[in-house]
PDB file of N, CA and C in Angstrom:
ATOM      1  N   MET A  16       0.836  -1.227   0.108  1.00 75.00           N
ATOM      2  CA  MET A  16       0.037  -0.062   0.059  1.00 75.00           C
ATOM      3  C   MET A  16       0.786   1.194   0.093  1.00 75.00           C
ATOM      4  N   LEU A  17       1.984   1.329   0.757  1.00 89.00           N
ATOM      5  CA  LEU A  17       2.793   2.476   0.771  1.00 89.00           C
ATOM      6  C   LEU A  17       3.432   2.543  -0.359  1.00 89.00           C
ATOM      7  N   ALA A  18       3.963   1.621  -0.981  1.00 95.00           N
ATOM      8  CA  ALA A  18       4.772   1.776  -2.309  1.00 95.00           C
ATOM      9  C   ALA A  18       3.620   2.347  -3.310  1.00 95.00           C
ATOM     10  N   ALA A  19       2.451   1.759  -3.389  1.00 97.00           N
ATOM     11  CA  ALA A  19       1.292   2.193  -4.368  1.00 97.00           C
ATOM     12  C   ALA A  19       1.334   3.919  -3.980  1.00 97.00           C
ATOM     13  N   ASN A  20       1.048   4.247  -3.028  1.00 97.00           N
ATOM     14  CA  ASN A  20       0.745   5.604  -2.639  1.00 97.00           C
ATOM     15  C   ASN A  20       1.925   6.372  -3.156  1.00 97.00           C
ATOM     16  N   ILE A  21       3.039   6.084  -2.911  1.00 98.00           N
ATOM     17  CA  ILE A  21       4.205   6.716  -3.155  1.00 98.00           C
ATOM     18  C   ILE A  21       4.470   7.010  -4.754  1.00 98.00           C
ATOM     19  N   LYS A  22       4.155   5.782  -5.213  1.00 98.00           N
ATOM     20  CA  LYS A  22       4.430   5.907  -6.886  1.00 98.00           C
ATOM     21  C   LYS A  22       3.201   6.935  -7.243  1.00 98.00           C
ATOM     22  N   ALA A  23       2.064   6.848  -6.767  1.00 98.00           N
ATOM     23  CA  ALA A  23       0.756   7.756  -7.205  1.00 98.00           C
ATOM     24  C   ALA A  23       1.056   9.072  -7.137  1.00 98.00           C
ATOM     25  N   LYS A  24       1.817   9.372  -6.081  1.00 98.00           N
ATOM     26  CA  LYS A  24       2.355  10.928  -5.729  1.00 98.00           C
ATOM     27  C   LYS A  24       3.260  11.374  -6.650  1.00 98.00           C
ATOM     28  N   ILE A  25       4.290  10.301  -6.953  1.00 98.00           N
ATOM     29  CA  ILE A  25       5.410  10.567  -7.988  1.00 98.00           C
ATOM     30  C   ILE A  25       4.810  10.877  -9.273  1.00 98.00           C
ATOM     31  N   LYS A  26       3.676  10.192  -9.689  1.00 98.00           N
ATOM     32  CA  LYS A  26       3.072  10.167 -11.117  1.00 98.00           C
ATOM     33  C   LYS A  26       2.501  11.437 -11.063  1.00 98.00           C
ATOM     34  N   GLU A  27       1.707  12.009 -10.014  1.00 98.00           N
ATOM     35  CA  GLU A  27       0.967  13.038 -10.044  1.00 98.00           C
ATOM     36  C   GLU A  27       1.661  14.411  -9.971  1.00 98.00           C
ATOM     37  N   ALA A  28       2.894  14.381  -9.105  1.00 98.00           N
ATOM     38  CA  ALA A  28       3.701  15.544  -9.133  1.00 98.00           C
ATOM     39  C   ALA A  28       4.685  15.620 -10.515  1.00 98.00           C
ATOM     40  N   ASP A  29       4.875  14.481 -11.184  1.00 97.00           N
ATOM     41  CA  ASP A  29       5.600  14.443 -12.386  1.00 97.00           C
ATOM     42  C   ASP A  29       4.815  15.172 -13.555  1.00 97.00           C
ATOM     43  N   ALA A  30       3.593  14.980 -13.367  1.00 97.00           N
ATOM     44  CA  ALA A  30       2.612  15.492 -14.449  1.00 97.00           C
ATOM     45  C   ALA A  30       2.422  17.180 -14.016  1.00 97.00           C
ATOM     46  N   LEU A  31       2.619  17.320 -12.926  1.00 97.00           N
ATOM     47  CA  LEU A  31       2.432  19.081 -12.399  1.00 97.00           C
ATOM     48  C   LEU A  31       3.853  19.617 -12.914  1.00 97.00           C
ATOM     49  N   PHE A  32       4.945  18.926 -12.823  1.00 97.00           N
ATOM     50  CA  PHE A  32       6.240  19.377 -12.882  1.00 97.00           C
ATOM     51  C   PHE A  32       6.340  19.948 -14.346  1.00 97.00           C
ATOM     52  N   GLU A  33       5.931  19.185 -15.378  1.00 92.00           N
ATOM     53  CA  GLU A  33       5.782  19.811 -16.743  1.00 92.00           C
ATOM     54  C   GLU A  33       5.234  20.915 -16.929  1.00 92.00           C
ATOM     55  N   GLN A  34       4.284  21.414 -15.989  1.00 95.00           N
ATOM     56  CA  GLN A  34       3.505  22.581 -15.967  1.00 95.00           C
ATOM     57  C   GLN A  34       3.840  23.886 -15.387  1.00 95.00           C
ATOM     58  N   CYS A  35       5.080  23.314 -14.450  1.00 92.00           N
ATOM     59  CA  CYS A  35       5.322  24.433 -13.681  1.00 92.00           C
ATOM     60  C   CYS A  35       5.882  25.892 -14.185  1.00 92.00           C
ATOM     61  N   ASP A  36       6.427  25.693 -15.449  1.00 90.00           N
ATOM     62  CA  ASP A  36       6.861  26.919 -16.056  1.00 90.00           C
ATOM     63  C   ASP A  36       5.613  27.772 -16.528  1.00 90.00           C
ATOM     64  N   THR A  37       4.514  27.448 -16.231  1.00 91.00           N
ATOM     65  CA  THR A  37       3.407  28.104 -16.992  1.00 91.00           C
ATOM     66  C   THR A  37       3.076  29.447 -15.986  1.00 91.00           C
ATOM     67  N   GLY A  38       3.581  29.511 -14.725  1.00 90.00           N
ATOM     68  CA  GLY A  38       3.637  30.724 -13.947  1.00 90.00           C
ATOM     69  C   GLY A  38       2.192  30.590 -12.972  1.00 90.00           C
ATOM     70  N   LYS A  39       1.482  29.559 -13.211  1.00 94.00           N
ATOM     71  CA  LYS A  39       0.230  29.334 -12.426  1.00 94.00           C
ATOM     72  C   LYS A  39       0.682  28.879 -10.930  1.00 94.00           C
ATOM     73  N   PRO A  40       0.337  29.687 -10.038  1.00 96.00           N
ATOM     74  CA  PRO A  40       0.502  29.501  -8.582  1.00 96.00           C
ATOM     75  C   PRO A  40      -0.115  28.199  -8.133  1.00 96.00           C
ATOM     76  N   THR A  41      -1.219  27.983  -8.607  1.00 97.00           N
ATOM     77  CA  THR A  41      -1.930  26.653  -8.121  1.00 97.00           C
ATOM     78  C   THR A  41      -1.212  25.364  -8.572  1.00 97.00           C
ATOM     79  N   ILE A  42      -0.615  25.401  -9.686  1.00 97.00           N
ATOM     80  CA  ILE A  42       0.150  24.254 -10.148  1.00 97.00           C
ATOM     81  C   ILE A  42       1.526  24.124  -9.458  1.00 97.00           C
ATOM     82  N   ASP A  43       2.098  25.299  -8.999  1.00 96.00           N
ATOM     83  CA  ASP A  43       3.429  25.255  -8.328  1.00 96.00           C
ATOM     84  C   ASP A  43       2.894  24.849  -6.917  1.00 96.00           C
ATOM     85  N   ASN A  44       1.974  25.331  -6.534  1.00 98.00           N
ATOM     86  CA  ASN A  44       1.710  24.932  -5.118  1.00 98.00           C
ATOM     87  C   ASN A  44       1.312  23.406  -4.863  1.00 98.00           C
ATOM     88  N   ALA A  45       0.568  22.979  -5.993  1.00 98.00           N
ATOM     89  CA  ALA A  45       0.100  21.489  -5.951  1.00 98.00           C
ATOM     90  C   ALA A  45       1.330  20.753  -6.039  1.00 98.00           C
ATOM     91  N   PHE A  46       2.293  21.045  -6.813  1.00 98.00           N
ATOM     92  CA  PHE A  46       3.459  20.231  -6.999  1.00 98.00           C
ATOM     93  C   PHE A  46       4.551  20.359  -5.823  1.00 98.00           C
ATOM     94  N   ASN A  47       4.866  21.539  -5.193  1.00 97.00           N
ATOM     95  CA  ASN A  47       5.277  21.791  -4.052  1.00 97.00           C
ATOM     96  C   ASN A  47       4.800  20.930  -2.880  1.00 97.00           C
ATOM     97  N   GLY A  48       3.609  20.912  -2.650  1.00 98.00           N
ATOM     98  CA  GLY A  48       2.961  20.160  -1.801  1.00 98.00           C
ATOM     99  C   GLY A  48       3.264  18.658  -1.729  1.00 98.00           C
ATOM    100  N   LEU A  49       3.167  18.106  -2.928  1.00 98.00           N
ATOM    101  CA  LEU A  49       3.378  16.645  -3.240  1.00 98.00           C
ATOM    102  C   LEU A  49       4.820  16.297  -3.020  1.00 98.00           C
ATOM    103  N   VAL A  50       5.683  17.274  -3.427  1.00 98.00           N
ATOM    104  CA  VAL A  50       7.053  17.088  -3.042  1.00 98.00           C
ATOM    105  C   VAL A  50       7.481  17.128  -1.544  1.00 98.00           C
ATOM    106  N   ARG A  51       6.618  17.936  -0.782  1.00 97.00           N
ATOM    107  CA  ARG A  51       6.940  17.943   0.754  1.00 97.00           C
ATOM    108  C   ARG A  51       6.185  16.497   1.330  1.00 97.00           C
ATOM    109  N   VAL A  52       5.160  16.129   0.805  1.00 97.00           N
ATOM    110  CA  VAL A  52       5.013  14.960   1.413  1.00 97.00           C
ATOM    111  C   VAL A  52       5.790  13.908   0.932  1.00 97.00           C
ATOM    112  N   LEU A  53       6.378  13.728  -0.161  1.00 98.00           N
ATOM    113  CA  LEU A  53       7.224  12.648  -0.507  1.00 98.00           C
ATOM    114  C   LEU A  53       8.833  12.863   0.392  1.00 98.00           C
ATOM    115  N   HIS A  54       9.016  14.332   0.501  1.00 97.00           N
ATOM    116  CA  HIS A  54      10.111  14.462   1.423  1.00 97.00           C
ATOM    117  C   HIS A  54       9.893  14.114   2.857  1.00 97.00           C
ATOM    118  N   SER A  55       8.799  14.129   3.398  1.00 96.00           N
ATOM    119  CA  SER A  55       8.428  13.606   4.652  1.00 96.00           C
ATOM    120  C   SER A  55       8.571  12.260   4.665  1.00 96.00           C
ATOM    121  N   ALA A  56       7.935  11.694   3.763  1.00 96.00           N
ATOM    122  CA  ALA A  56       8.216  10.069   3.630  1.00 96.00           C
ATOM    123  C   ALA A  56       9.517   9.431   4.043  1.00 96.00           C
ATOM    124  N   ILE A  57      10.479  10.261   3.328  1.00 96.00           N
ATOM    125  CA  ILE A  57      11.831   9.876   3.310  1.00 96.00           C
ATOM    126  C   ILE A  57      12.780  10.406   4.497  1.00 96.00           C
ATOM    127  N   SER A  58      12.177  11.317   5.345  1.00 94.00           N
ATOM    128  CA  SER A  58      12.788  12.112   6.472  1.00 94.00           C
ATOM    129  C   SER A  58      13.128  10.854   7.548  1.00 94.00           C
ATOM    130  N   GLU A  59      14.224  10.961   8.204  1.00 90.00           N
ATOM    131  CA  GLU A  59      14.610  10.233   8.961  1.00 90.00           C
ATOM    132  C   GLU A  59      13.797   9.853  10.339  1.00 90.00           C
ATOM    133  N   ALA A  60      12.676  10.760  10.607  1.00 91.00           N
ATOM    134  CA  ALA A  60      11.835  10.466  11.639  1.00 91.00           C
ATOM    135  C   ALA A  60      11.028   9.474  11.137  1.00 91.00           C
ATOM    136  N   GLU A  61      10.520   9.363   9.985  1.00 92.00           N
ATOM    137  CA  GLU A  61       9.449   8.446   9.610  1.00 92.00           C
ATOM    138  C   GLU A  61      10.150   6.888   9.693  1.00 92.00           C
ATOM    139  N   GLU A  62       9.112   5.885  10.157  1.00 92.00           N
ATOM    140  CA  GLU A  62       9.467   4.533  10.426  1.00 92.00           C
ATOM    141  C   GLU A  62       9.940   4.023   9.303  1.00 92.00           C
ATOM    142  N   LEU A  63       9.292   4.159   8.182  1.00 94.00           N
ATOM    143  CA  LEU A  63       9.640   3.279   7.039  1.00 94.00           C
ATOM    144  C   LEU A  63      10.452   4.088   5.908  1.00 94.00           C
ATOM    145  N   SER A  64      11.204   5.205   6.347  1.00 95.00           N
ATOM    146  CA  SER A  64      11.865   6.114   5.250  1.00 95.00           C
ATOM    147  C   SER A  64      12.818   5.164   4.618  1.00 95.00           C
ATOM    148  N   VAL A  65      13.327   4.288   4.879  1.00 96.00           N
ATOM    149  CA  VAL A  65      14.421   3.430   3.955  1.00 96.00           C
ATOM    150  C   VAL A  65      13.537   3.047   2.792  1.00 96.00           C
ATOM    151  N   PHE A  66      12.363   2.460   3.318  1.00 96.00           N
ATOM    152  CA  PHE A  66      11.560   1.795   2.133  1.00 96.00           C
ATOM    153  C   PHE A  66      10.974   2.790   1.180  1.00 96.00           C
ATOM    154  N   ALA A  67      10.725   3.886   1.863  1.00 97.00           N
ATOM    155  CA  ALA A  67      10.099   5.031   0.916  1.00 97.00           C
ATOM    156  C   ALA A  67      11.270   5.592  -0.045  1.00 97.00           C
ATOM    157  N   ARG A  68      12.448   5.676   0.440  1.00 97.00           N
ATOM    158  CA  ARG A  68      13.712   6.240  -0.240  1.00 97.00           C
ATOM    159  C   ARG A  68      13.698   5.177  -1.389  1.00 97.00           C
ATOM    160  N   LYS A  69      13.777   3.934  -1.125  1.00 97.00           N
ATOM    161  CA  LYS A  69      14.053   2.898  -2.187  1.00 97.00           C
ATOM    162  C   LYS A  69      13.072   3.066  -3.379  1.00 97.00           C
ATOM    163  N   ILE A  70      11.708   3.248  -3.014  1.00 98.00           N
ATOM    164  CA  ILE A  70      10.698   3.391  -4.101  1.00 98.00           C
ATOM    165  C   ILE A  70      10.776   4.742  -4.715  1.00 98.00           C
ATOM    166  N   ILE A  71      11.198   5.914  -3.991  1.00 98.00           N
ATOM    167  CA  ILE A  71      11.351   7.015  -4.843  1.00 98.00           C
ATOM    168  C   ILE A  71      12.560   7.129  -5.684  1.00 98.00           C
ATOM    169  N   ALA A  72      13.603   6.364  -5.157  1.00 98.00           N
ATOM    170  CA  ALA A  72      14.954   6.395  -5.934  1.00 98.00           C
ATOM    171  C   ALA A  72      14.723   5.536  -7.415  1.00 98.00           C
ATOM    172  N   GLY A  73      13.494   4.593  -7.541  1.00 97.00           N
ATOM    173  CA  GLY A  73      13.327   3.916  -8.640  1.00 97.00           C
ATOM    174  C   GLY A  73      12.840   5.080  -9.723  1.00 97.00           C
ATOM    175  N   SER A  74      12.368   6.259  -9.366  1.00 97.00           N
ATOM    176  CA  SER A  74      12.067   7.384 -10.242  1.00 97.00           C
ATOM    177  C   SER A  74      13.127   8.317 -10.396  1.00 97.00           C
ATOM    178  N   ARG A  75      14.457   8.071  -9.968  1.00 96.00           N
ATOM    179  CA  ARG A  75      15.680   8.735  -9.988  1.00 96.00           C
ATOM    180  C   ARG A  75      15.920   9.508 -11.489  1.00 96.00           C
ATOM    181  N   HIS A  76      15.482   9.038 -12.335  1.00 96.00           N
ATOM    182  CA  HIS A  76      15.700   9.403 -13.596  1.00 96.00           C
ATOM    183  C   HIS A  76      15.010  10.724 -13.953  1.00 96.00           C
ATOM    184  N   LYS A  77      13.918  11.080 -13.354  1.00 96.00           N
ATOM    185  CA  LYS A  77      13.416  12.458 -13.193  1.00 96.00           C
ATOM    186  C   LYS A  77      14.134  13.286 -12.389  1.00 96.00           C
ATOM    187  N   VAL A  78      14.359  14.485 -13.226  1.00 93.00           N
ATOM    188  CA  VAL A  78      15.192  15.482 -12.702  1.00 93.00           C
ATOM    189  C   VAL A  78      14.706  15.908 -11.221  1.00 93.00           C
ATOM    190  N   TRP A  79      13.473  16.264 -10.865  1.00 96.00           N
ATOM    191  CA  TRP A  79      12.918  16.860  -9.728  1.00 96.00           C
ATOM    192  C   TRP A  79      13.258  15.765  -8.699  1.00 96.00           C
ATOM    193  N   VAL A  80      13.253  14.256  -9.095  1.00 98.00           N
ATOM    194  CA  VAL A  80      13.247  13.188  -7.969  1.00 98.00           C
ATOM    195  C   VAL A  80      14.672  13.135  -7.652  1.00 98.00           C
ATOM    196  N   GLU A  81      15.576  13.194  -8.387  1.00 95.00           N
ATOM    197  CA  GLU A  81      16.780  13.278  -8.213  1.00 95.00           C
ATOM    198  C   GLU A  81      17.316  14.521  -7.024  1.00 95.00           C
ATOM    199  N   ALA A  82      16.803  15.590  -7.348  1.00 95.00           N
ATOM    200  CA  ALA A  82      16.888  16.706  -6.451  1.00 95.00           C
ATOM    201  C   ALA A  82      16.230  16.592  -5.030  1.00 95.00           C
ATOM    202  N   LEU A  83      15.118  16.019  -5.060  1.00 96.00           N
ATOM    203  CA  LEU A  83      14.338  15.469  -3.869  1.00 96.00           C
ATOM    204  C   LEU A  83      15.288  14.628  -3.050  1.00 96.00           C
ATOM    205  N   LEU A  84      16.030  13.645  -3.722  1.00 96.00           N
ATOM    206  CA  LEU A  84      16.861  12.642  -3.061  1.00 96.00           C
ATOM    207  C   LEU A  84      18.081  13.154  -2.273  1.00 96.00           C
ATOM    208  N   ARG A  85      18.537  14.394  -3.079  1.00 93.00           N
ATOM    209  CA  ARG A  85      19.608  15.015  -2.674  1.00 93.00           C
ATOM    210  C   ARG A  85      19.402  15.724  -1.475  1.00 93.00           C
ATOM    211  N   THR A  86      18.341  16.436  -1.273  1.00 89.00           N
ATOM    212  CA  THR A  86      18.030  17.488  -0.222  1.00 89.00           C
ATOM    213  C   THR A  86      17.436  16.736   0.962  1.00 89.00           C
ATOM    214  N   ALA A  87      17.020  15.622   0.804  1.00 81.00           N
ATOM    215  CA  ALA A  87      16.279  14.780   1.883  1.00 81.00           C
ATOM    216  C   ALA A  87      17.507  14.227   2.977  1.00 81.00           C
TER     217      ALA A  87
END
């Protein structure tokens, strides 16, 4: 369940990422909100953070995912 939830958030964030250059604050806010949720999932305070990090790392080929993993 956790893996499916994370993958769904990555897919949703990726769709929004392509629209971030439009200058629409609602898109930027939605994307940033999803990134915050994913960042929280891989924080050391989370019980399953190592598992979440492995799931997210599977999408490392996406520019924004690589940046997320570096900053977490």
